Amino acid sequence: MNRLQRTLAALAGRIDTPAPIVLVDVMQDNIDRMQAFADQHGLHVRPHVKTHKCVEIGRRQLAAGAVGITAGNVGEAEVFAAAGFDDIFLAYPVWPSGTKGARLRRLTEAVRLRVGVDNVAAIDALADAMAGEPERLEVVIEVDCGARRSGAPPERAGDLALAARRRGLVPVGVFTYPGHGSAGPDARLRAARDQDAALVTAVRSLTAAGVTAQVVSAGSTPTVEFTSSGVITEIRPGEYVFCDLDNTRLGACTDDQVALFVATTVVSDWVADQVIVDAGTKALSREGSAERGYGGIAGTKAVLTKLNEYHGFLGLPAGEFRPGIGTVLPVVPNHVCPVVINFEELIITDSTGTSLQRWPIDARGFLS
Amino acid sequence: MNRLQRTLAALAGRIDTPAPIVLVDVMQDNIDRMQAFADQHGLHVRPHVKTHKCVEIGRRQLAAGAVGITAGNVGEAEVFAAAGFDDIFLAYPVWPSGTKGARLRRLTEAVRLRVGVDNVAAIDALADAMAGEPERLEVVIEVDCGARRSGAPPERAGDLALAARRRGLVPVGVFTYPGHGSAGPDARLRAARDQDAALVTAVRSLTAAGVTAQVVSAGSTPTVEFTSSGVITEIRPGEYVFCDLDNTRLGACTDDQVALFVATTVVSDWVADQVIVDAGTKALSREGSAERGYGGIAGTKAVLTKLNEYHGFLGLPAGEFRPGIGTVLPVVPNHVCPVVINFEELIITDSTGTSLQRWPIDARGFLS
């Protein structure tokens, strides 16, 4: 029995499955290790709360030394602001339609709020939304570094900063996201170098426009260890707090650093080389593929080969263990973020399985 | 501008994206059409609430003539029981560990509760959980019809019914799920025939064991139109209430029957043949593939070619429209069920976009 299985055995009878179990000692080590890395390299940590959406975990990240948090949408920023977080970077090119403009404006009354922008139309719309007080809103220019998602070409950063300044908003720097660093182990270093090059260009563009880049903000759990200590001032990793199979495969974490797994129970056993467990897409989301599976059982080679909504199909390679009906198993998710948001609360324990608390996933369901 | 785009235009300024929009008139037609089909074929409708998890929609299904509801786990059954639903079939081989045994027992005090079983260990555990009153719990034997998921071989149904009866539980029939009917348009009829054959065998097995099959329960939106009127007494469709792209592709619904779409806003436009929208996996879940995309824009050929958590990559085929930043677009999900559970509430409107209500997704987050 491996560590996670021992933890589950210690929790038996106290939890109903499927349930997300967090080993708080492992999680705290992850938080502290990232902070130590950043301190050593002179970088600020501004963790992305998308991974946990949990106020208590955000507080631990701040307590360890994070300068603030990163949010992915207005709703997340509101939840954390209401909980007392007062330095929030909404690292997204927000379009302030519907009630979002008024919501952003309200946020700036309580919080130092930075918002991503990558186009002039959004700059104008944000300035309009600030209704006469645009100077309350800091903006960070998003540039692309090869992920080909959002973000202006790096050499356009200065123009956008000037457009923001003309409208009274306060441009404070640039950011990018090296999403192409998740393509495989070899992609990480390359994406980190792309990120560095794009940010150097973007900073030059800002400087040429007469705008100081106070903030030069970079991703991400897979690329962070290759972060240059040149131009970058802060990192925005998210997944490091829990880790997952995707990051393990990329070499961005080790098996022992995985801090969240989904407890699931074997419920049916009628098919050769397979049992059915009670974690399907409702619990795990459909993250994976037929080739690499949809999550693995910790300490074994067994993977979920297929998911229905309430059913996980656990393939049992020849010679592998065959768990009986009623056995509780620890699933390590491929990608942890889309798992967390399915649940209302995290079951918090430690590697011994003796403690048991429940922490709400405060910002789940806040999608806009 | 097509119907959905007109609806969105009428809602402009009143909703923040991403948001799930339900056309209540289209949904009501879907409910009424399924009920009329069942009435015509002498079948009961017991809709699966997994698709909507919404008490108000469940009430409309009952008002139209449904005999009760189907749930996928104990938590859903509890939410609907608390709202007054008194006839619930938990169509899942529940293993009553943790607090689930006590929760099931409590449910039987307020509700006629039927639970799926496919093995003797679960029958014993359920009987133990009923603590001296096993006769309060009805069980339905799950048999496999080719989906190779849960379910005993059909010829074993009688043995399992007798095992349940020996422990004092009340076996009332058999059920199956023709999941292999979603493999493609040609698979639907074949899966429906497999389902029919499996249920005929299961009923014979029950009869031979001296157990009457009061309930012979079948799936599902893709296969329902091929349901034999022979041995089957009830159908458990779920997705028909909203429909989606997967069901459209299978021929199980038409474009005009899609009643739910996700309103999303264009937020970034820097890459040729692509814009970025604010619906990613946090809103849509990762349902799809690189080949068929992760959701389509209603009334166009454009599909989401890739999803990050907060970013949808909308591919723009040559000659297709190119929506500007700030444009709100209607995404039709590939598979609607995993979309609904990401949100706290449904935005309820009608094809004219004039009415606007918000209905809570009551059972979201109830996963165990």
XYZ file of C-alpha atoms in Angstrom:
736
model
C 0.000 0.000 0.000
C 1.452 3.337 -1.014
C 1.148 6.638 0.829
C -2.083 7.727 -0.808
C -3.722 4.361 -0.259
C -2.754 4.512 3.437
C -4.300 7.968 3.663
C -7.518 6.701 2.092
C -7.619 3.744 4.445
C -7.294 6.154 7.378
C -10.193 8.232 6.011
C -12.450 5.222 5.392
C -16.026 5.737 6.517
C -15.550 9.488 6.906
C -15.815 10.510 3.260
C -18.291 9.789 0.475
C -16.823 9.286 -2.980
C -16.015 10.777 -5.384
C -14.199 13.404 -3.311
C -11.104 15.589 -3.828
C -8.533 14.855 -1.114
C -5.737 17.336 -0.446
C -2.601 16.378 1.457
C -2.019 19.687 3.153
C 1.593 18.940 4.119
C 2.490 18.148 0.513
C 0.623 21.249 -0.678
C 2.421 23.475 1.842
C 5.773 22.095 0.664
C 4.793 22.968 -2.914
C 3.901 26.531 -1.879
C 7.103 26.968 0.100
C 9.321 25.457 -2.603
C 7.929 27.788 -5.302
C 8.375 30.787 -3.029
C 11.964 29.777 -2.203
C 12.748 29.400 -5.902
C 11.334 32.846 -6.635
C 13.121 34.458 -3.687
C 16.384 32.934 -4.830
C 15.898 34.384 -8.320
C 14.616 37.769 -7.216
C 11.117 37.173 -8.600
C 7.749 37.947 -7.100
C 5.185 35.145 -6.938
C 1.615 36.049 -7.901
C -0.120 32.654 -7.910
C -3.036 32.015 -10.262
C -6.059 31.072 -8.151
C -7.718 29.255 -11.089
C -6.211 26.019 -9.784
C -7.715 26.029 -6.292
C -10.325 28.845 -6.215
C -10.003 28.514 -2.444
C -9.530 31.500 -0.137
C -7.729 29.493 2.536
C -5.131 28.282 0.025
C -4.706 31.808 -1.332
C -4.024 32.985 2.220
C -1.308 30.360 2.598
C 0.283 31.527 -0.636
C 0.325 35.120 0.652
C 1.621 33.997 4.049
C 4.506 32.261 2.265
C 5.420 35.505 0.544
C 3.289 35.956 -2.587
C 2.841 39.637 -3.525
C -0.789 39.188 -4.551
C -2.897 36.854 -6.649
C -3.757 36.321 -10.289
C -7.399 35.794 -11.318
C -8.839 34.609 -14.634
C -12.128 36.498 -14.583
C -14.020 39.227 -12.741
C -15.978 36.772 -10.582
C -12.835 35.204 -9.134
C -11.412 38.641 -8.410
C -14.626 39.582 -6.597
C -14.615 36.454 -4.429
C -11.017 36.976 -3.329
C -11.498 40.737 -2.880
C -14.470 40.053 -0.604
C -12.189 37.801 1.443
C -9.693 40.625 1.948
C -7.189 40.062 -0.875
C -6.192 43.571 -1.888
C -3.735 43.110 -4.757
C -5.235 41.295 -7.730
C -4.092 40.939 -11.313
C -6.860 39.887 -13.660
C -4.542 38.386 -16.278
C -7.124 38.311 -19.036
C -8.104 40.681 -21.865
C -11.443 41.520 -20.238
C -14.205 42.956 -22.377
C -16.372 44.991 -19.973
C -19.850 44.421 -21.406
C -22.994 43.547 -19.443
C -22.377 44.515 -15.827
C -18.620 43.790 -15.959
C -17.592 47.418 -16.346
C -19.454 48.446 -13.193
C -18.134 45.385 -11.372
C -14.531 46.255 -12.285
C -15.028 49.826 -11.173
C -16.429 48.649 -7.834
C -13.421 46.356 -7.396
C -11.012 49.270 -7.770
C -12.567 50.862 -4.677
C -11.253 48.089 -2.409
C -8.356 46.539 -4.275
C -5.273 47.471 -6.259
C -6.602 45.998 -9.486
C -4.584 45.304 -12.582
C -6.338 44.128 -15.729
C -4.864 42.672 -18.898
C -5.424 44.428 -22.231
C -4.333 43.475 -25.726
C -6.323 45.836 -27.949
C -7.414 49.468 -28.217
C -11.144 48.720 -28.279
C -10.893 47.096 -24.835
C -8.765 50.003 -23.559
C -11.493 52.420 -24.638
C -14.250 50.288 -23.168
C -12.405 49.940 -19.841
C -11.751 53.672 -19.672
C -15.447 54.337 -20.346
C -16.405 51.822 -17.648
C -14.266 53.665 -15.094
C -16.705 56.589 -15.421
C -14.447 59.551 -14.888
C -11.856 57.830 -12.714
C -9.737 55.815 -15.150
C -6.632 56.456 -13.043
C -7.938 53.949 -10.504
C -7.357 51.098 -12.936
C -3.895 49.746 -13.733
C -3.522 47.898 -17.004
C -0.903 45.370 -18.053
C -0.322 44.881 -21.775
C -0.648 41.260 -22.857
C 1.812 40.127 -25.510
C 2.026 36.810 -27.309
C 5.171 34.717 -26.973
C 4.222 31.827 -29.256
C 1.102 30.331 -27.682
C -0.919 32.123 -30.394
C -3.784 32.775 -28.041
C -4.431 36.303 -26.771
C -1.743 38.980 -26.598
C -0.488 41.603 -29.044
C 2.810 41.239 -30.907
C 5.488 42.285 -28.363
C 6.636 45.238 -30.442
C 3.120 46.711 -30.199
C 3.185 46.906 -26.395
C 4.319 50.545 -26.364
C 1.478 51.688 -28.657
C -1.078 49.979 -26.436
C 0.451 51.456 -23.284
C 0.222 54.917 -24.821
C -3.372 54.316 -25.880
C -4.167 53.368 -22.284
C -2.384 56.411 -20.922
C -4.224 58.699 -23.353
C -7.488 57.414 -21.889
C -6.275 58.013 -18.326
C -5.694 54.359 -17.434
C -2.353 53.541 -15.781
C -0.123 51.211 -17.827
C 2.230 49.427 -15.429
C 3.875 46.741 -17.523
C 3.544 43.686 -19.732
C 2.636 40.034 -19.361
C 2.570 36.876 -21.426
C 1.676 33.210 -21.109
C 3.948 30.485 -22.539
C 1.125 28.009 -23.137
C 3.141 26.187 -25.788
C 5.425 24.979 -22.956
C 2.878 22.276 -22.138
C 3.337 20.509 -25.469
C 5.934 18.106 -24.077
C 9.064 17.924 -21.915
C 11.227 19.410 -24.679
C 8.839 22.313 -25.167
C 9.318 23.761 -21.693
C 12.745 25.307 -22.107
C 11.956 26.530 -25.617
C 8.715 28.173 -24.464
C 10.515 29.793 -21.532
C 13.078 31.251 -23.948
C 10.298 32.473 -26.250
C 8.691 34.064 -23.229
C 11.888 35.792 -22.242
C 12.488 37.104 -25.770
C 8.914 38.388 -26.112
C 9.060 40.168 -22.773
C 12.431 41.765 -23.579
C 10.946 43.107 -26.823
C 7.799 44.270 -25.051
C 9.755 46.096 -22.358
C 11.868 47.811 -25.004
C 8.690 48.849 -26.799
C 7.294 50.298 -23.555
C 10.521 52.104 -22.766
C 10.677 53.580 -26.261
C 7.147 54.902 -25.697
C 8.233 56.508 -22.447
C 6.365 54.073 -20.234
C 8.139 52.342 -17.340
C 7.582 48.592 -17.066
C 7.176 48.184 -13.320
C 5.718 44.729 -13.887
C 7.040 42.119 -16.295
C 4.916 39.109 -15.610
C 5.454 35.511 -16.762
C 3.776 32.075 -16.422
C 3.617 29.174 -15.474
C 4.117 25.902 -13.626
C 5.677 23.992 -16.573
C 8.106 26.745 -17.567
C 8.865 28.418 -14.256
C 12.131 26.638 -13.525
C 13.579 28.033 -16.748
C 12.542 31.603 -15.947
C 15.289 34.049 -16.802
C 16.246 36.398 -14.017
C 16.785 39.180 -16.551
C 13.744 41.216 -17.424
C 11.015 39.233 -15.627
C 9.799 40.612 -12.281
C 6.999 38.205 -11.349
C 5.740 34.683 -12.067
C 2.112 33.517 -12.116
C 2.174 29.735 -11.607
C -1.080 28.020 -10.633
C -0.867 24.251 -10.875
C 2.255 23.918 -8.702
C 0.088 24.093 -5.607
C -1.445 20.650 -6.283
C 0.571 19.299 -9.251
C -0.928 16.598 -11.476
C -0.081 13.861 -13.979
C 0.380 16.297 -16.873
C 3.030 18.207 -14.920
C 4.641 14.954 -13.838
C 4.872 13.845 -17.482
C 6.381 17.205 -18.427
C 8.994 16.856 -15.704
C 7.623 19.930 -13.920
C 6.892 17.996 -10.720
C 7.497 14.572 -9.192
C 4.997 11.908 -8.097
C 5.644 12.798 -4.459
C 4.659 16.410 -5.052
C 1.113 15.573 -6.121
C -1.072 17.000 -3.351
C -4.586 16.392 -4.680
C -6.248 13.171 -5.717
C -9.823 12.091 -6.199
C -11.007 9.277 -3.953
C -13.204 6.920 -5.960
C -14.923 3.616 -5.180
C -15.078 0.466 -7.312
C -18.803 -0.125 -7.963
C -19.008 -2.766 -10.692
C -16.861 -5.607 -11.959
C -18.250 -7.517 -14.935
C -15.795 -6.903 -17.769
C -12.425 -8.615 -18.244
C -9.435 -6.287 -17.673
C -11.694 -3.542 -16.291
C -13.595 -2.408 -13.227
C -15.990 0.552 -12.998
C -15.386 3.321 -10.443
C -17.677 6.147 -9.349
C -15.559 9.002 -10.752
C -16.642 10.042 -14.245
C -16.639 13.386 -16.032
C -18.911 14.920 -13.392
C -15.956 14.578 -10.980
C -12.867 14.520 -13.208
C -13.899 16.477 -16.317
C -12.764 14.991 -19.613
C -9.075 15.835 -19.459
C -6.978 13.339 -21.378
C -7.288 11.113 -24.403
C -7.852 7.487 -25.206
C -4.050 7.085 -25.541
C -2.887 8.544 -22.233
C -6.121 7.928 -20.315
C -8.174 10.274 -18.147
C -6.320 9.944 -14.843
C -4.182 7.312 -13.123
C -4.376 5.342 -9.910
C -1.570 6.529 -7.643
C 1.173 3.976 -7.176
C 0.028 1.736 -10.028
C 0.144 1.684 -13.817
C -3.647 1.541 -14.074
C -5.377 4.426 -15.845
C -8.971 5.388 -16.522
C -9.338 4.434 -20.169
C -12.756 6.045 -20.677
C -15.194 8.227 -18.769
C -18.969 8.514 -18.796
C -20.621 11.080 -16.558
C -20.816 8.966 -13.389
C -18.673 6.020 -14.470
C -14.920 5.705 -14.797
C -13.645 2.731 -16.823
C -10.497 1.579 -15.031
C -8.327 -0.538 -17.288
C -6.429 -3.293 -15.514
C -3.247 -4.239 -17.342
C -2.373 -7.931 -17.154
C -0.608 -8.693 -13.889
C -1.859 -5.468 -12.314
C -3.870 -5.565 -9.074
C -7.640 -6.096 -9.390
C -9.437 -4.077 -6.713
C -12.689 -5.549 -5.435
C -16.071 -3.826 -5.321
C -16.086 -1.289 -2.499
C -12.338 -0.592 -2.706
C -11.504 3.105 -2.505
C -8.763 4.215 -4.918
C -6.795 7.458 -5.326
C -7.088 8.953 -8.830
C -4.350 11.400 -9.801
C -5.932 13.759 -12.342
C -4.229 14.539 -15.642
C -5.017 18.243 -15.223
C -6.040 19.298 -11.759
C -7.728 22.688 -12.360
C -10.848 21.381 -14.172
C -11.314 18.765 -11.435
C -11.381 21.168 -8.506
C -14.204 23.273 -9.962
C -16.588 20.320 -10.060
C -16.724 20.130 -6.273
C -18.043 22.420 -3.534
C -15.258 21.696 -1.063
C -11.843 20.141 -0.695
C -11.280 17.401 1.874
C -8.134 18.518 3.658
C -6.013 15.895 5.336
C -2.320 15.114 5.610
C -0.146 12.197 4.606
C -1.152 10.304 7.740
C -4.888 10.685 7.027
C -5.559 11.636 10.658
C -6.743 15.235 10.263
C -9.858 16.032 8.292
C -11.139 19.496 7.433
C -13.336 20.779 4.629
C -12.370 23.991 2.844
C -14.896 25.593 0.499
C -13.928 26.078 -3.152
C -15.082 29.665 -2.792
C -14.819 30.887 -6.380
C -16.238 27.825 -8.105
C -19.141 28.704 -10.403
C -17.930 32.295 -10.751
C -17.314 32.143 -14.462
C -17.901 35.658 -15.762
C -28.687 37.079 -38.035
C -30.163 33.750 -37.009
C -32.617 33.092 -34.188
C -30.008 32.644 -31.476
C -28.092 35.738 -32.517
C -31.340 37.742 -32.370
C -31.960 36.404 -28.876
C -28.476 37.420 -27.768
C -28.888 40.871 -29.253
C -32.102 41.259 -27.261
C -30.279 40.218 -24.067
C -27.330 42.555 -24.652
C -26.234 44.434 -21.564
C -28.283 42.213 -19.254
C -25.963 39.207 -19.096
C -22.266 38.741 -18.379
C -20.499 36.105 -20.440
C -19.858 33.223 -20.455
C -23.437 32.298 -19.534
C -25.761 29.374 -20.332
C -28.870 30.640 -22.109
C -31.978 28.456 -22.261
C -34.757 29.071 -24.762
C -37.628 27.979 -22.575
C -40.128 27.645 -25.447
C -37.787 25.308 -27.334
C -37.101 23.347 -24.127
C -40.815 22.984 -23.389
C -41.393 21.680 -26.924
C -38.646 19.105 -26.328
C -40.276 17.989 -23.087
C -43.735 17.785 -24.655
C -42.512 15.974 -27.770
C -40.729 13.270 -25.738
C -43.796 12.797 -23.568
C -46.066 12.555 -26.607
C -43.757 9.953 -28.142
C -43.823 7.909 -24.937
C -47.582 8.210 -24.535
C -48.076 7.050 -28.093
C -45.898 3.979 -27.448
C -47.317 3.170 -24.015
C -44.052 4.010 -22.224
C -43.454 5.931 -19.024
C -40.943 8.775 -19.105
C -38.545 8.992 -16.168
C -36.144 11.773 -17.247
C -32.545 11.714 -16.088
C -31.886 14.937 -14.184
C -28.122 14.708 -14.821
C -28.612 16.983 -17.851
C -30.202 19.960 -16.093
C -29.861 19.332 -12.302
C -32.582 21.972 -12.027
C -35.678 21.551 -9.869
C -37.807 23.870 -12.002
C -37.068 21.839 -15.145
C -37.763 18.596 -13.307
C -41.156 20.018 -12.297
C -41.950 20.797 -15.914
C -41.060 17.240 -16.887
C -43.439 15.905 -14.213
C -46.141 18.388 -15.231
C -45.875 17.072 -18.786
C -46.497 13.531 -17.558
C -43.214 11.991 -16.351
C -43.775 9.278 -13.705
C -40.756 10.334 -11.648
C -37.124 11.170 -12.178
C -33.822 9.361 -12.644
C -30.767 10.423 -10.628
C -27.116 9.453 -11.070
C -25.986 9.661 -7.450
C -27.276 10.030 -3.901
C -26.657 13.782 -3.774
C -28.895 14.477 -6.770
C -31.624 12.283 -5.289
C -31.402 14.250 -2.031
C -31.673 17.630 -3.746
C -34.754 16.610 -5.715
C -36.307 14.808 -2.724
C -35.913 17.971 -0.646
C -37.769 19.832 -3.401
C -40.720 17.445 -3.141
C -39.968 14.874 -5.854
C -41.261 11.625 -4.375
C -40.476 8.962 -6.968
C -36.769 8.655 -7.712
C -34.773 5.965 -9.477
C -31.076 6.132 -8.691
C -29.973 4.325 -11.854
C -26.480 3.532 -10.634
C -24.876 0.550 -8.881
C -24.418 2.481 -5.637
C -21.872 1.249 -3.115
C -23.134 2.520 0.264
C -19.845 3.286 2.040
C -19.067 6.412 4.053
C -22.366 8.037 4.968
C -24.171 6.903 1.808
C -25.949 3.990 3.494
C -27.505 6.267 6.113
C -28.333 8.851 3.454
C -30.127 6.252 1.327
C -32.072 5.014 4.320
C -33.147 8.575 5.157
C -34.266 9.081 1.570
C -36.583 6.070 1.774
C -38.495 7.833 4.556
C -39.737 10.552 2.195
C -39.494 9.055 -1.270
C -40.264 5.902 -3.208
C -36.634 5.139 -3.885
C -35.347 2.638 -6.399
C -31.634 1.905 -6.576
C -29.673 0.039 -9.228
C -27.685 -3.093 -8.298
C -25.473 -5.321 -10.416
C -23.687 -7.480 -7.826
C -24.328 -9.438 -4.640
C -21.803 -7.505 -2.523
C -23.724 -4.281 -3.121
C -27.031 -6.037 -2.413
C -25.661 -7.161 0.950
C -24.228 -3.738 1.742
C -27.511 -2.007 0.845
C -29.518 -4.451 2.969
C -27.154 -3.824 5.900
C -27.487 -0.062 5.384
C -31.278 -0.308 5.632
C -30.793 -1.357 9.261
C -33.691 -3.707 9.795
C -36.037 -2.208 7.227
C -34.730 -3.478 3.881
C -38.291 -3.685 2.535
C -38.318 0.124 2.254
C -35.801 -0.035 -0.582
C -36.726 -1.149 -4.093
C -33.887 -2.411 -6.265
C -33.664 -2.626 -10.036
C -31.174 -5.091 -11.508
C -28.772 -3.481 -13.949
C -27.864 -5.577 -16.972
C -25.403 -4.868 -19.743
C -26.635 -4.625 -23.335
C -23.313 -4.041 -25.060
C -21.993 -0.796 -23.570
C -19.620 -2.911 -21.451
C -19.873 -0.559 -18.534
C -21.793 -1.597 -15.429
C -24.553 -4.212 -15.475
C -24.629 -7.982 -15.041
C -25.090 -10.328 -17.980
C -28.865 -10.308 -18.653
C -29.257 -14.008 -17.857
C -27.972 -13.336 -14.326
C -30.775 -10.891 -13.497
C -32.914 -13.556 -11.821
C -30.097 -14.663 -9.490
C -29.486 -11.082 -8.401
C -33.207 -10.453 -7.861
C -33.379 -13.523 -5.646
C -30.281 -12.429 -3.725
C -31.974 -9.079 -3.101
C -35.217 -10.730 -2.040
C -33.352 -13.044 0.357
C -31.955 -9.970 2.083
C -35.416 -8.398 2.326
C -34.910 -5.784 -0.410
C -37.700 -5.481 -3.001
C -36.617 -6.333 -6.552
C -38.966 -4.558 -8.966
C -37.363 -5.022 -12.360
C -34.396 -4.506 -14.636
C -32.654 -1.658 -16.421
C -29.882 -1.109 -18.929
C -28.111 1.702 -20.741
C -27.336 1.497 -24.468
C -24.267 3.724 -24.286
C -22.852 2.234 -27.467
C -25.691 3.951 -29.326
C -23.699 7.190 -29.226
C -20.905 5.800 -31.407
C -22.444 7.184 -34.591
C -25.711 7.542 -36.520
C -25.639 3.865 -37.560
C -25.071 2.700 -34.002
C -28.372 4.005 -32.661
C -30.711 1.392 -34.128
C -28.262 -1.431 -33.416
C -27.837 -0.351 -29.788
C -31.601 -0.035 -29.372
C -31.982 -3.608 -30.671
C -29.230 -4.818 -28.328
C -31.038 -3.074 -25.498
C -34.314 -4.746 -26.393
C -32.705 -8.188 -26.609
C -30.894 -7.773 -23.275
C -34.046 -6.637 -21.513
C -36.097 -9.516 -22.970
C -33.484 -11.971 -21.644
C -33.346 -10.201 -18.273
C -37.123 -10.271 -17.886
C -37.187 -13.996 -18.745
C -34.488 -14.551 -16.132
C -36.530 -12.676 -13.537
C -39.705 -14.532 -14.422
C -37.919 -17.875 -14.202
C -36.781 -16.891 -10.705
C -40.369 -16.114 -9.747
C -39.867 -12.337 -9.649
C -42.231 -10.032 -11.520
C -40.597 -7.321 -13.622
C -42.842 -4.359 -12.899
C -40.219 -2.039 -14.317
C -38.234 -2.620 -17.499
C -36.269 0.559 -17.927
C -34.328 1.751 -20.974
C -32.216 4.752 -22.054
C -31.592 7.232 -23.727
C -31.887 10.279 -25.965
C -29.941 8.827 -28.929
C -31.766 5.484 -28.959
C -35.221 6.390 -27.724
C -36.911 6.693 -31.091
C -36.071 3.049 -31.800
C -37.462 1.826 -28.474
C -39.442 -1.352 -28.910
C -42.913 -1.268 -27.456
C -42.568 -4.909 -26.431
C -40.975 -5.533 -23.057
C -39.872 -1.990 -22.130
C -42.078 -0.059 -19.672
C -40.123 3.177 -19.170
C -37.460 5.343 -20.810
C -34.844 7.478 -19.056
C -33.711 10.108 -21.575
C -31.803 13.110 -20.257
C -30.236 15.171 -23.029
C -33.477 15.593 -25.033
C -34.466 18.474 -22.775
C -31.712 20.733 -24.179
C -30.247 18.717 -27.099
C -26.714 19.457 -28.319
C -24.343 19.088 -31.272
C -23.553 15.440 -30.509
C -27.235 14.534 -30.690
C -27.633 16.622 -33.835
C -24.757 14.732 -35.455
C -26.324 11.415 -34.417
C -29.643 12.423 -35.969
C -31.303 12.322 -32.549
C -32.376 15.972 -32.729
C -32.441 18.865 -35.190
C -30.688 22.240 -35.030
C -33.988 23.917 -34.175
C -34.444 21.698 -31.130
C -31.272 22.916 -29.409
C -32.523 24.808 -26.347
C -29.282 25.687 -24.545
C -26.300 27.612 -25.782
C -23.435 29.378 -24.077
C -23.193 33.099 -24.730
C -19.555 34.067 -25.178
C -17.765 37.305 -26.068
C -14.915 37.862 -28.524
C -12.046 39.274 -26.425
C -8.937 39.103 -28.603
C -8.136 39.131 -32.312
C -4.464 38.816 -33.201
C -4.151 35.522 -35.074
C -5.113 34.893 -38.697
C -8.181 32.667 -39.133
C -8.935 32.833 -35.389
C -10.449 34.978 -32.684
C -10.393 34.295 -28.937
C -13.668 34.088 -26.977
C -14.236 34.032 -23.214
C -15.623 30.487 -23.030
C -12.948 27.885 -22.243
C -13.041 24.623 -20.326
C -14.192 26.406 -17.151
C -17.480 27.071 -18.997
C -17.699 24.346 -21.655
C -15.695 21.444 -20.203
C -13.399 19.659 -22.652
C -16.027 17.767 -24.657
C -14.892 17.131 -28.199
C -11.684 16.563 -30.085
C -9.325 18.461 -32.339
C -11.154 16.932 -35.333
C -14.744 17.841 -34.506
C -13.980 20.821 -32.286
C -15.248 21.704 -28.827
C -18.518 23.394 -29.695
C -19.923 25.317 -32.667
C -21.294 28.797 -33.255
C -25.005 28.485 -33.996
C -25.918 29.281 -37.570
C -22.328 29.158 -38.833
C -19.707 26.548 -39.695
C -17.242 27.992 -37.160
C -16.152 25.715 -34.305
C -13.960 26.105 -31.267
C -10.785 24.356 -32.374
C -9.068 24.395 -28.968
C -9.870 25.332 -25.390
C -7.771 26.659 -22.533
C -9.416 27.297 -19.197
C -10.681 30.828 -19.875
C -9.976 31.026 -23.610
C -11.817 29.475 -26.524
C -9.947 29.416 -29.840
C -12.590 30.072 -32.496
C -11.424 28.952 -35.917
C -12.661 31.088 -38.789
C -12.841 29.149 -42.046
C -12.016 31.184 -45.134
C -15.043 33.171 -46.259
C -16.721 32.780 -42.881
C -17.791 35.852 -40.887
C -15.142 37.475 -38.639
C -16.796 38.782 -35.478
C -15.207 41.864 -33.924
C -14.010 42.234 -30.356
C -17.004 42.598 -28.061
C -19.334 40.538 -30.266
C -21.442 38.062 -28.308
C -21.783 34.660 -29.965
C -23.945 31.599 -29.199
C -21.915 28.409 -28.672
C -23.815 25.158 -29.118
C -22.033 22.616 -26.891
C -21.034 19.210 -28.215
C -22.350 17.531 -25.047
C -24.612 19.669 -22.944
C -24.556 17.869 -19.548
C -20.928 18.689 -18.592
C -21.552 22.343 -19.512
C -24.541 22.884 -17.251
C -22.710 21.741 -14.109
C -20.057 24.441 -14.469
C -22.581 27.190 -13.756
C -24.663 28.185 -10.734
C -27.743 29.207 -12.701
C -29.371 29.029 -16.092
C -30.410 32.233 -17.854
C -33.942 31.482 -18.971
C -35.328 33.382 -21.922
C -37.356 32.566 -25.020
C -36.768 32.771 -28.731
C -37.616 36.476 -28.694
C -35.094 37.262 -25.927
C -37.632 39.435 -24.131
C -38.114 37.462 -20.910
C -35.209 36.849 -18.542
C -35.267 34.659 -15.459
C -32.503 32.851 -13.576
C -33.092 29.305 -12.419
C -30.603 27.730 -9.995
C -28.800 24.557 -11.070
C -29.824 23.084 -7.744
C -27.930 19.791 -7.797
C -24.642 21.064 -9.214
C -21.706 20.110 -7.013
C -23.611 17.193 -5.482
C -21.308 14.497 -6.777
C -21.465 11.687 -4.227
